[in-house]
Short mmCIF file of N, CA and C in Angstrom, two decimals:
data_model
loop_
_atom_site.label_atom_id
_atom_site.label_comp_id
_atom_site.label_asym_id
_atom_site.label_seq_id
_atom_site.Cartn_x
_atom_site.Cartn_y
_atom_site.Cartn_z
N MET A 1379 17.56 51.35 -12.87
CA MET A 1379 16.14 51.32 -12.64
C MET A 1379 15.82 52.42 -11.64
N THR A 1380 14.84 53.22 -11.92
CA THR A 1380 14.51 54.36 -11.08
C THR A 1380 13.08 54.21 -10.59
N GLY A 1381 12.89 54.52 -9.28
CA GLY A 1381 11.56 54.40 -8.68
C GLY A 1381 10.74 55.67 -8.90
N ALA A 1382 9.53 55.73 -8.30
CA ALA A 1382 8.59 56.83 -8.48
C ALA A 1382 9.14 58.13 -7.90
N ALA A 1383 9.89 58.08 -6.84
CA ALA A 1383 10.39 59.29 -6.21
C ALA A 1383 11.77 59.65 -6.74
N GLY A 1384 12.19 59.02 -7.85
CA GLY A 1384 13.48 59.33 -8.44
C GLY A 1384 14.63 58.55 -7.81
N GLN A 1385 14.27 57.56 -7.01
CA GLN A 1385 15.32 56.74 -6.39
C GLN A 1385 15.85 55.72 -7.40
N ASP A 1386 17.14 55.44 -7.30
CA ASP A 1386 17.77 54.48 -8.21
C ASP A 1386 17.75 53.10 -7.56
N TYR A 1387 17.06 52.16 -8.18
CA TYR A 1387 17.01 50.79 -7.67
C TYR A 1387 17.94 49.86 -8.44
N GLY A 1388 18.82 50.38 -9.26
CA GLY A 1388 19.75 49.57 -10.06
C GLY A 1388 20.71 48.81 -9.16
N LEU A 1389 21.32 47.85 -9.70
CA LEU A 1389 22.23 47.02 -8.93
C LEU A 1389 23.65 47.54 -8.97
N GLY A 1390 23.87 48.61 -9.65
CA GLY A 1390 25.19 49.21 -9.66
C GLY A 1390 25.75 49.31 -11.06
N VAL A 1391 26.92 49.87 -11.11
CA VAL A 1391 27.61 50.05 -12.37
C VAL A 1391 28.92 49.27 -12.31
N VAL A 1392 29.15 48.45 -13.31
CA VAL A 1392 30.38 47.67 -13.37
C VAL A 1392 31.03 47.96 -14.71
N GLY A 1393 32.25 48.45 -14.65
CA GLY A 1393 32.98 48.72 -15.89
C GLY A 1393 32.29 49.72 -16.79
N GLY A 1394 31.56 50.63 -16.25
CA GLY A 1394 30.91 51.66 -17.04
C GLY A 1394 29.56 51.26 -17.59
N SER A 1395 29.09 50.05 -17.32
CA SER A 1395 27.76 49.66 -17.81
C SER A 1395 26.90 49.21 -16.63
N GLN A 1396 25.64 49.43 -16.78
CA GLN A 1396 24.66 49.13 -15.74
C GLN A 1396 24.53 47.60 -15.57
N VAL A 1397 24.55 47.12 -14.33
CA VAL A 1397 24.34 45.71 -14.04
C VAL A 1397 22.91 45.55 -13.55
N ASN A 1398 22.14 44.74 -14.24
CA ASN A 1398 20.76 44.53 -13.81
C ASN A 1398 20.57 43.09 -13.35
N SER A 1399 19.37 42.75 -12.96
CA SER A 1399 19.09 41.42 -12.41
C SER A 1399 19.26 40.32 -13.45
N ASP A 1400 19.04 40.62 -14.74
CA ASP A 1400 19.24 39.61 -15.79
C ASP A 1400 20.71 39.21 -15.89
N THR A 1401 21.60 40.18 -15.75
CA THR A 1401 23.03 39.90 -15.81
C THR A 1401 23.46 39.05 -14.63
N ILE A 1402 22.97 39.40 -13.44
CA ILE A 1402 23.29 38.63 -12.23
C ILE A 1402 22.78 37.20 -12.38
N THR A 1403 21.58 37.02 -12.91
CA THR A 1403 21.01 35.69 -13.11
C THR A 1403 21.85 34.89 -14.10
N ALA A 1404 22.29 35.52 -15.18
CA ALA A 1404 23.10 34.83 -16.18
C ALA A 1404 24.45 34.41 -15.61
N ILE A 1405 25.08 35.29 -14.83
CA ILE A 1405 26.37 34.97 -14.21
C ILE A 1405 26.20 33.82 -13.22
N SER A 1406 25.14 33.87 -12.42
CA SER A 1406 24.88 32.81 -11.44
C SER A 1406 24.61 31.48 -12.14
N ALA A 1407 23.83 31.51 -13.22
CA ALA A 1407 23.53 30.28 -13.95
C ALA A 1407 24.81 29.68 -14.56
N THR A 1408 25.68 30.55 -15.06
CA THR A 1408 26.95 30.08 -15.63
C THR A 1408 27.82 29.44 -14.55
N ALA A 1409 27.90 30.08 -13.38
CA ALA A 1409 28.69 29.54 -12.27
C ALA A 1409 28.14 28.19 -11.83
N ILE A 1410 26.82 28.08 -11.73
CA ILE A 1410 26.20 26.82 -11.32
C ILE A 1410 26.47 25.73 -12.36
N ALA A 1411 26.38 26.09 -13.64
CA ALA A 1411 26.64 25.11 -14.71
C ALA A 1411 28.09 24.63 -14.66
N LEU A 1412 29.04 25.55 -14.43
CA LEU A 1412 30.45 25.16 -14.34
C LEU A 1412 30.69 24.26 -13.13
N CYS A 1413 30.07 24.58 -12.00
CA CYS A 1413 30.20 23.71 -10.81
C CYS A 1413 29.61 22.34 -11.08
N SER A 1414 28.48 22.30 -11.76
CA SER A 1414 27.84 21.03 -12.09
C SER A 1414 28.73 20.21 -13.03
N LEU A 1415 29.34 20.87 -14.00
CA LEU A 1415 30.26 20.19 -14.91
C LEU A 1415 31.45 19.62 -14.15
N TRP A 1416 32.01 20.39 -13.25
CA TRP A 1416 33.15 19.93 -12.46
C TRP A 1416 32.76 18.74 -11.58
N LEU A 1417 31.58 18.82 -10.94
CA LEU A 1417 31.12 17.71 -10.10
C LEU A 1417 30.89 16.45 -10.94
N GLY A 1418 30.32 16.60 -12.12
CA GLY A 1418 30.10 15.46 -12.99
C GLY A 1418 31.40 14.81 -13.40
N TYR A 1419 32.39 15.63 -13.76
CA TYR A 1419 33.70 15.11 -14.14
C TYR A 1419 34.35 14.39 -12.96
N SER A 1420 34.29 14.98 -11.78
CA SER A 1420 34.86 14.35 -10.58
C SER A 1420 34.18 13.03 -10.28
N GLN A 1421 32.87 12.98 -10.46
CA GLN A 1421 32.13 11.75 -10.22
C GLN A 1421 32.52 10.66 -11.22
N ILE A 1422 32.71 11.05 -12.47
CA ILE A 1422 33.13 10.07 -13.49
C ILE A 1422 34.50 9.51 -13.15
N LYS A 1423 35.45 10.37 -12.75
CA LYS A 1423 36.78 9.90 -12.37
C LYS A 1423 36.70 8.95 -11.17
N ALA A 1424 35.88 9.31 -10.17
CA ALA A 1424 35.75 8.45 -8.98
C ALA A 1424 35.12 7.11 -9.35
N THR A 1425 34.13 7.13 -10.23
CA THR A 1425 33.48 5.89 -10.66
C THR A 1425 34.46 4.99 -11.43
N ARG A 1426 35.26 5.59 -12.31
CA ARG A 1426 36.25 4.80 -13.05
C ARG A 1426 37.26 4.17 -12.11
N LEU A 1427 37.73 4.94 -11.14
CA LEU A 1427 38.69 4.41 -10.18
C LEU A 1427 38.06 3.28 -9.37
N HIS A 1428 36.81 3.48 -8.95
CA HIS A 1428 36.11 2.44 -8.19
C HIS A 1428 35.95 1.17 -9.05
N ASN A 1429 35.58 1.34 -10.31
CA ASN A 1429 35.40 0.18 -11.19
C ASN A 1429 36.71 -0.57 -11.38
N ARG A 1430 37.81 0.17 -11.52
CA ARG A 1430 39.12 -0.49 -11.66
C ARG A 1430 39.46 -1.27 -10.40
N GLN A 1431 39.20 -0.67 -9.24
CA GLN A 1431 39.53 -1.33 -7.98
C GLN A 1431 38.59 -2.51 -7.71
N SER A 1432 37.37 -2.44 -8.22
CA SER A 1432 36.41 -3.51 -7.93
C SER A 1432 36.73 -4.79 -8.69
N VAL A 1433 37.57 -4.71 -9.71
CA VAL A 1433 37.97 -5.92 -10.43
C VAL A 1433 39.49 -6.12 -10.36
N ARG A 1434 40.12 -5.53 -9.36
CA ARG A 1434 41.58 -5.62 -9.24
C ARG A 1434 41.98 -7.03 -8.81
N PRO A 1435 42.85 -7.66 -9.59
CA PRO A 1435 43.38 -8.96 -9.17
C PRO A 1435 44.47 -8.77 -8.12
N LEU A 1436 44.71 -9.79 -7.34
CA LEU A 1436 45.79 -9.75 -6.36
C LEU A 1436 46.41 -11.14 -6.32
N LEU A 1437 47.48 -11.32 -7.07
CA LEU A 1437 48.17 -12.61 -7.07
C LEU A 1437 49.12 -12.67 -5.88
N VAL A 1438 49.04 -13.78 -5.18
CA VAL A 1438 49.87 -14.02 -4.00
C VAL A 1438 50.57 -15.36 -4.20
N MET A 1439 51.87 -15.39 -3.92
CA MET A 1439 52.61 -16.66 -4.00
C MET A 1439 52.95 -17.11 -2.59
N ARG A 1440 52.78 -18.40 -2.39
CA ARG A 1440 53.08 -19.00 -1.08
C ARG A 1440 53.85 -20.29 -1.27
N ARG A 1441 54.74 -20.52 -0.35
CA ARG A 1441 55.41 -21.82 -0.29
C ARG A 1441 54.58 -22.69 0.65
N VAL A 1442 54.20 -23.85 0.17
CA VAL A 1442 53.32 -24.72 0.95
C VAL A 1442 54.03 -26.04 1.18
N LYS A 1443 53.94 -26.52 2.43
CA LYS A 1443 54.57 -27.81 2.76
C LYS A 1443 53.62 -28.59 3.66
N GLY A 1444 53.13 -29.72 3.16
CA GLY A 1444 52.30 -30.61 3.96
C GLY A 1444 50.97 -30.05 4.40
N TYR A 1445 50.44 -29.08 3.66
CA TYR A 1445 49.17 -28.47 4.07
C TYR A 1445 47.98 -29.32 3.64
N GLU A 1446 47.86 -29.59 2.35
CA GLU A 1446 46.80 -30.46 1.84
C GLU A 1446 47.44 -31.78 1.45
N ASP A 1447 46.95 -32.85 2.00
CA ASP A 1447 47.55 -34.17 1.75
C ASP A 1447 49.02 -34.12 2.16
N HIS A 1448 49.88 -34.50 1.24
CA HIS A 1448 51.32 -34.46 1.52
C HIS A 1448 52.03 -33.61 0.47
N LYS A 1449 51.32 -32.65 -0.12
CA LYS A 1449 51.90 -31.83 -1.17
C LYS A 1449 52.82 -30.77 -0.59
N ALA A 1450 53.80 -30.41 -1.41
CA ALA A 1450 54.67 -29.27 -1.10
C ALA A 1450 54.99 -28.59 -2.41
N GLY A 1451 55.06 -27.26 -2.37
CA GLY A 1451 55.40 -26.55 -3.60
C GLY A 1451 55.18 -25.06 -3.49
N LEU A 1452 55.25 -24.43 -4.65
CA LEU A 1452 55.07 -22.99 -4.77
C LEU A 1452 53.70 -22.76 -5.39
N ARG A 1453 52.81 -22.17 -4.62
CA ARG A 1453 51.42 -21.99 -5.04
C ARG A 1453 51.15 -20.52 -5.33
N ILE A 1454 50.37 -20.28 -6.39
CA ILE A 1454 49.91 -18.93 -6.71
C ILE A 1454 48.41 -18.90 -6.52
N ILE A 1455 47.93 -17.82 -5.90
CA ILE A 1455 46.51 -17.67 -5.58
C ILE A 1455 46.07 -16.29 -6.03
N ASN A 1456 44.93 -16.21 -6.72
CA ASN A 1456 44.36 -14.90 -7.04
C ASN A 1456 43.37 -14.56 -5.93
N ALA A 1457 43.83 -13.75 -4.98
CA ALA A 1457 43.00 -13.36 -3.84
C ALA A 1457 42.23 -12.07 -4.13
N GLY A 1458 42.30 -11.58 -5.36
CA GLY A 1458 41.61 -10.35 -5.73
C GLY A 1458 40.20 -10.61 -6.20
N LEU A 1459 39.57 -9.55 -6.70
CA LEU A 1459 38.17 -9.62 -7.11
C LEU A 1459 37.99 -9.85 -8.61
N GLY A 1460 39.05 -9.71 -9.37
CA GLY A 1460 38.94 -9.88 -10.81
C GLY A 1460 40.04 -10.77 -11.35
N PRO A 1461 39.93 -11.15 -12.61
CA PRO A 1461 40.95 -12.01 -13.21
C PRO A 1461 42.27 -11.28 -13.39
N ALA A 1462 43.36 -12.03 -13.28
CA ALA A 1462 44.70 -11.49 -13.52
C ALA A 1462 45.16 -11.99 -14.88
N ILE A 1463 45.62 -11.08 -15.70
CA ILE A 1463 46.13 -11.44 -17.02
C ILE A 1463 47.65 -11.35 -16.96
N VAL A 1464 48.30 -12.47 -17.15
CA VAL A 1464 49.76 -12.54 -17.05
C VAL A 1464 50.37 -11.81 -18.25
N THR A 1465 51.30 -10.91 -17.96
CA THR A 1465 51.98 -10.17 -19.03
C THR A 1465 53.41 -10.66 -19.23
N ASN A 1466 54.01 -11.20 -18.18
CA ASN A 1466 55.39 -11.64 -18.27
C ASN A 1466 55.71 -12.48 -17.03
N SER A 1467 56.77 -13.23 -17.10
CA SER A 1467 57.28 -13.94 -15.93
C SER A 1467 58.80 -13.95 -16.02
N VAL A 1468 59.42 -13.97 -14.87
CA VAL A 1468 60.88 -14.00 -14.79
C VAL A 1468 61.25 -15.13 -13.84
N VAL A 1469 62.15 -16.00 -14.27
CA VAL A 1469 62.58 -17.12 -13.44
C VAL A 1469 64.08 -17.00 -13.21
N ARG A 1470 64.47 -17.10 -11.93
CA ARG A 1470 65.89 -17.10 -11.58
C ARG A 1470 66.19 -18.35 -10.77
N LEU A 1471 67.22 -19.05 -11.19
CA LEU A 1471 67.68 -20.25 -10.48
C LEU A 1471 69.11 -19.99 -10.03
N ASP A 1472 69.33 -20.03 -8.75
CA ASP A 1472 70.65 -19.74 -8.17
C ASP A 1472 71.16 -18.37 -8.62
N GLY A 1473 70.25 -17.41 -8.72
CA GLY A 1473 70.61 -16.04 -9.09
C GLY A 1473 70.75 -15.79 -10.58
N GLU A 1474 70.66 -16.83 -11.40
CA GLU A 1474 70.80 -16.70 -12.85
C GLU A 1474 69.42 -16.62 -13.50
N ASP A 1475 69.22 -15.62 -14.34
CA ASP A 1475 67.96 -15.46 -15.06
C ASP A 1475 67.88 -16.54 -16.13
N ILE A 1476 66.82 -17.37 -16.06
CA ILE A 1476 66.69 -18.46 -17.05
C ILE A 1476 65.47 -18.29 -17.94
N GLY A 1477 64.86 -17.12 -17.95
CA GLY A 1477 63.76 -16.85 -18.88
C GLY A 1477 62.40 -16.81 -18.23
N HIS A 1478 61.39 -17.14 -19.04
CA HIS A 1478 59.99 -17.13 -18.61
C HIS A 1478 59.63 -18.48 -17.98
N TRP A 1479 58.51 -18.52 -17.24
CA TRP A 1479 58.04 -19.77 -16.65
C TRP A 1479 57.30 -20.55 -17.74
N ASN A 1480 58.07 -21.33 -18.48
CA ASN A 1480 57.55 -22.11 -19.60
C ASN A 1480 58.27 -23.47 -19.61
N PRO A 1481 57.95 -24.36 -20.54
CA PRO A 1481 58.59 -25.69 -20.53
C PRO A 1481 60.12 -25.66 -20.54
N HIS A 1482 60.72 -24.70 -21.24
CA HIS A 1482 62.18 -24.60 -21.25
C HIS A 1482 62.71 -24.34 -19.83
N ALA A 1483 62.09 -23.40 -19.12
CA ALA A 1483 62.51 -23.10 -17.73
C ALA A 1483 62.23 -24.30 -16.83
N HIS A 1484 61.11 -24.99 -17.04
CA HIS A 1484 60.80 -26.18 -16.23
C HIS A 1484 61.93 -27.20 -16.37
N ASP A 1485 62.37 -27.41 -17.61
CA ASP A 1485 63.46 -28.37 -17.85
C ASP A 1485 64.74 -27.93 -17.16
N ARG A 1486 65.07 -26.64 -17.24
CA ARG A 1486 66.29 -26.14 -16.61
C ARG A 1486 66.24 -26.32 -15.10
N VAL A 1487 65.07 -26.05 -14.51
CA VAL A 1487 64.92 -26.18 -13.05
C VAL A 1487 65.01 -27.65 -12.65
N SER A 1488 64.44 -28.54 -13.44
CA SER A 1488 64.33 -29.96 -13.07
C SER A 1488 65.48 -30.84 -13.51
N GLU A 1489 66.39 -30.34 -14.34
CA GLU A 1489 67.38 -31.21 -14.98
C GLU A 1489 68.28 -31.97 -14.01
N ASN A 1490 68.62 -31.43 -12.87
CA ASN A 1490 69.53 -32.12 -11.94
C ASN A 1490 68.82 -32.60 -10.67
N LEU A 1491 67.50 -32.64 -10.70
CA LEU A 1491 66.75 -33.05 -9.51
C LEU A 1491 66.53 -34.56 -9.53
N PRO A 1492 66.50 -35.19 -8.36
CA PRO A 1492 66.27 -36.64 -8.31
C PRO A 1492 64.86 -37.04 -8.75
N VAL A 1493 63.89 -36.17 -8.55
CA VAL A 1493 62.50 -36.42 -8.96
C VAL A 1493 62.02 -35.17 -9.70
N ARG A 1494 61.32 -35.38 -10.81
CA ARG A 1494 60.82 -34.23 -11.58
C ARG A 1494 59.51 -33.74 -10.95
N PRO A 1495 59.48 -32.48 -10.47
CA PRO A 1495 58.24 -31.95 -9.89
C PRO A 1495 57.19 -31.70 -10.98
N LYS A 1496 55.94 -31.65 -10.56
CA LYS A 1496 54.86 -31.29 -11.47
C LYS A 1496 54.85 -29.76 -11.58
N VAL A 1497 54.52 -29.27 -12.78
CA VAL A 1497 54.58 -27.83 -13.02
C VAL A 1497 53.30 -27.34 -13.68
N TYR A 1498 53.07 -26.04 -13.54
CA TYR A 1498 51.94 -25.35 -14.15
C TYR A 1498 52.51 -24.09 -14.78
N SER A 1499 52.39 -23.96 -16.10
CA SER A 1499 52.96 -22.81 -16.81
C SER A 1499 52.03 -21.61 -16.75
N LEU A 1500 52.64 -20.44 -16.69
CA LEU A 1500 51.90 -19.18 -16.80
C LEU A 1500 52.59 -18.36 -17.89
N ARG A 1501 52.12 -18.51 -19.09
CA ARG A 1501 52.68 -17.78 -20.23
C ARG A 1501 52.00 -16.43 -20.36
N PRO A 1502 52.62 -15.47 -21.05
CA PRO A 1502 51.96 -14.19 -21.29
C PRO A 1502 50.60 -14.40 -21.96
N GLY A 1503 49.59 -13.73 -21.44
CA GLY A 1503 48.23 -13.88 -21.93
C GLY A 1503 47.41 -14.86 -21.13
N ALA A 1504 48.05 -15.68 -20.30
CA ALA A 1504 47.31 -16.63 -19.46
C ALA A 1504 46.46 -15.85 -18.45
N VAL A 1505 45.33 -16.41 -18.08
CA VAL A 1505 44.42 -15.75 -17.15
C VAL A 1505 44.32 -16.58 -15.88
N VAL A 1506 44.47 -15.91 -14.74
CA VAL A 1506 44.26 -16.55 -13.44
C VAL A 1506 42.96 -15.94 -12.91
N LEU A 1507 41.92 -16.75 -12.86
CA LEU A 1507 40.60 -16.27 -12.46
C LEU A 1507 40.56 -15.90 -10.98
N ALA A 1508 39.64 -15.02 -10.62
CA ALA A 1508 39.47 -14.64 -9.22
C ALA A 1508 39.16 -15.90 -8.41
N GLY A 1509 39.90 -16.09 -7.33
CA GLY A 1509 39.72 -17.26 -6.48
C GLY A 1509 40.49 -18.49 -6.92
N GLN A 1510 41.08 -18.45 -8.09
CA GLN A 1510 41.82 -19.61 -8.60
C GLN A 1510 43.14 -19.78 -7.85
N SER A 1511 43.50 -21.02 -7.64
CA SER A 1511 44.74 -21.36 -6.96
C SER A 1511 45.40 -22.50 -7.73
N ALA A 1512 46.71 -22.40 -7.92
CA ALA A 1512 47.42 -23.46 -8.64
C ALA A 1512 48.86 -23.52 -8.15
N PHE A 1513 49.39 -24.73 -8.12
CA PHE A 1513 50.81 -24.90 -7.82
C PHE A 1513 51.60 -24.62 -9.09
N LEU A 1514 52.58 -23.73 -9.02
CA LEU A 1514 53.48 -23.51 -10.15
C LEU A 1514 54.47 -24.66 -10.26
N LEU A 1515 54.83 -25.20 -9.11
CA LEU A 1515 55.81 -26.28 -9.02
C LEU A 1515 55.48 -27.05 -7.75
N HIS A 1516 55.33 -28.37 -7.83
CA HIS A 1516 55.02 -29.11 -6.60
C HIS A 1516 55.34 -30.59 -6.72
N LEU A 1517 55.42 -31.20 -5.54
CA LEU A 1517 55.52 -32.66 -5.41
C LEU A 1517 54.25 -33.12 -4.70
N ASP A 1518 53.63 -34.17 -5.23
CA ASP A 1518 52.39 -34.69 -4.61
C ASP A 1518 52.65 -35.37 -3.28
N GLU A 1519 53.70 -36.13 -3.19
CA GLU A 1519 54.01 -36.89 -1.97
C GLU A 1519 55.33 -36.37 -1.40
N PHE A 1520 55.23 -35.34 -0.59
CA PHE A 1520 56.43 -34.72 -0.03
C PHE A 1520 56.75 -35.35 1.32
N SER A 1521 58.02 -35.67 1.50
CA SER A 1521 58.52 -36.19 2.77
C SER A 1521 59.77 -35.40 3.11
N GLU A 1522 59.84 -34.89 4.34
CA GLU A 1522 61.02 -34.10 4.77
C GLU A 1522 62.31 -34.88 4.55
N ASP A 1523 62.30 -36.16 4.89
CA ASP A 1523 63.51 -36.97 4.78
C ASP A 1523 63.95 -37.18 3.33
N GLU A 1524 63.00 -37.48 2.46
CA GLU A 1524 63.34 -37.80 1.07
C GLU A 1524 63.45 -36.58 0.17
N HIS A 1525 62.71 -35.52 0.50
CA HIS A 1525 62.60 -34.40 -0.44
C HIS A 1525 63.06 -33.06 0.14
N GLY A 1526 64.00 -33.10 1.05
CA GLY A 1526 64.55 -31.86 1.60
C GLY A 1526 65.15 -30.98 0.51
N TRP A 1527 65.70 -31.58 -0.52
CA TRP A 1527 66.27 -30.86 -1.66
C TRP A 1527 65.21 -29.99 -2.35
N PHE A 1528 63.95 -30.49 -2.38
CA PHE A 1528 62.89 -29.73 -3.04
C PHE A 1528 62.54 -28.49 -2.23
N TRP A 1529 62.45 -28.64 -0.92
CA TRP A 1529 62.14 -27.49 -0.07
C TRP A 1529 63.26 -26.45 -0.17
N GLU A 1530 64.50 -26.91 -0.23
CA GLU A 1530 65.63 -25.99 -0.42
C GLU A 1530 65.51 -25.26 -1.77
N LEU A 1531 65.09 -25.99 -2.80
CA LEU A 1531 64.93 -25.40 -4.13
C LEU A 1531 63.94 -24.23 -4.09
N ILE A 1532 62.74 -24.45 -3.52
CA ILE A 1532 61.72 -23.41 -3.59
C ILE A 1532 61.88 -22.32 -2.53
N THR A 1533 62.72 -22.55 -1.53
CA THR A 1533 62.92 -21.52 -0.51
C THR A 1533 64.20 -20.72 -0.71
N GLN A 1534 65.23 -21.33 -1.32
CA GLN A 1534 66.52 -20.66 -1.39
C GLN A 1534 67.07 -20.47 -2.80
N ARG A 1535 66.73 -21.34 -3.72
CA ARG A 1535 67.39 -21.32 -5.03
C ARG A 1535 66.52 -20.77 -6.16
N LEU A 1536 65.22 -20.94 -6.07
CA LEU A 1536 64.32 -20.61 -7.18
C LEU A 1536 63.46 -19.39 -6.84
N VAL A 1537 63.43 -18.43 -7.76
CA VAL A 1537 62.55 -17.26 -7.63
C VAL A 1537 61.76 -17.16 -8.93
N ILE A 1538 60.44 -17.10 -8.81
CA ILE A 1538 59.57 -16.91 -9.96
C ILE A 1538 58.78 -15.63 -9.71
N GLU A 1539 58.90 -14.67 -10.62
CA GLU A 1539 58.12 -13.43 -10.54
C GLU A 1539 57.08 -13.47 -11.65
N ILE A 1540 55.85 -13.17 -11.29
CA ILE A 1540 54.77 -13.11 -12.27
C ILE A 1540 54.33 -11.66 -12.38
N HIS A 1541 54.37 -11.11 -13.59
CA HIS A 1541 53.89 -9.75 -13.86
C HIS A 1541 52.50 -9.88 -14.48
N TYR A 1542 51.57 -9.05 -14.02
CA TYR A 1542 50.19 -9.21 -14.47
C TYR A 1542 49.46 -7.88 -14.40
N GLU A 1543 48.26 -7.86 -14.95
CA GLU A 1543 47.40 -6.68 -14.91
C GLU A 1543 45.95 -7.12 -14.87
N SER A 1544 45.06 -6.15 -14.66
CA SER A 1544 43.62 -6.44 -14.63
C SER A 1544 43.08 -6.38 -16.06
N LEU A 1545 41.77 -6.52 -16.19
CA LEU A 1545 41.13 -6.39 -17.49
C LEU A 1545 41.33 -5.01 -18.09
N TYR A 1546 41.48 -3.99 -17.25
CA TYR A 1546 41.68 -2.63 -17.73
C TYR A 1546 43.06 -2.43 -18.34
N GLY A 1547 44.05 -3.15 -17.83
CA GLY A 1547 45.40 -3.09 -18.37
C GLY A 1547 46.21 -1.89 -17.90
N GLY A 1548 47.52 -2.02 -18.06
CA GLY A 1548 48.42 -0.91 -17.77
C GLY A 1548 48.85 -0.74 -16.34
N GLU A 1549 48.46 -1.63 -15.43
CA GLU A 1549 48.81 -1.43 -14.01
C GLU A 1549 50.21 -1.94 -13.64
N HIS A 1550 50.71 -2.94 -14.31
CA HIS A 1550 52.05 -3.50 -14.05
C HIS A 1550 52.18 -4.03 -12.62
N PHE A 1551 51.27 -4.91 -12.21
CA PHE A 1551 51.36 -5.56 -10.90
C PHE A 1551 52.41 -6.67 -10.97
N GLU A 1552 52.91 -7.07 -9.80
CA GLU A 1552 53.93 -8.13 -9.75
C GLU A 1552 53.69 -9.01 -8.53
N ALA A 1553 53.86 -10.31 -8.71
CA ALA A 1553 53.78 -11.27 -7.61
C ALA A 1553 55.07 -12.08 -7.57
N ALA A 1554 55.59 -12.26 -6.38
CA ALA A 1554 56.80 -13.07 -6.17
C ALA A 1554 56.69 -13.69 -4.79
N PRO A 1555 57.35 -14.81 -4.58
CA PRO A 1555 57.29 -15.41 -3.25
C PRO A 1555 57.98 -14.50 -2.23
N PRO A 1556 57.46 -14.49 -1.02
CA PRO A 1556 58.10 -13.65 0.01
C PRO A 1556 59.48 -14.19 0.35
N PRO A 1557 60.37 -13.32 0.81
CA PRO A 1557 61.70 -13.81 1.21
C PRO A 1557 61.57 -14.86 2.30
N PHE A 1558 62.44 -15.83 2.25
CA PHE A 1558 62.36 -16.92 3.22
C PHE A 1558 63.44 -16.77 4.26
#
C-alpha cells in the first residue's frame, strides 16, 4: 500500500508476497478459533472428570463389635456419592481362596462354627446405593465370652474383598477390611 507522497504503508513482505491487513486478520482469527477449540475440549474433559467424581462410590469395610445393640460383624458402607456396582468378590478363609461371597462361600465359612452367622451376599451386578450400609456377616447377640470365636474369625481368619465400579464403569475399585 503506497501513500500520497510515495511512502509504503504495507505490512511487509513474507516469503516473497505482500502481507496486508486482511491476511493478518485471517491468521489472528484462525489462532483465536484454535485456542477456543482447545479451551472447549479442555472444558469438556474437566466436566467429564468432575461428573465421574461427583458420582464416585466409596465402599468401606469395618469390623463392628457391640456398636448398635449387641451386634458384631463385618459391615460394608457406601460412603461415596454414587452407587457402587459390584463386579467381583474374593473370599479367603485361613489364607485359602474359597471363591465369591455367595451361598457356597457362606456355607464354607460357617460349616465348623458353633452358631451360624447371618450373611448378606454381594454377587456381581449387585448395587450398593450411596449411604447404604449392610453387614456382610454378623451375629445379632454378640457376647465376648460366648462368641470370641466369631471375633477371631472376622479379624484373623476371614478376608472378603469386594471389587466394584461406578455407573461409568471401568474404574476397578476395591474394598477390603483394614488389617487388624
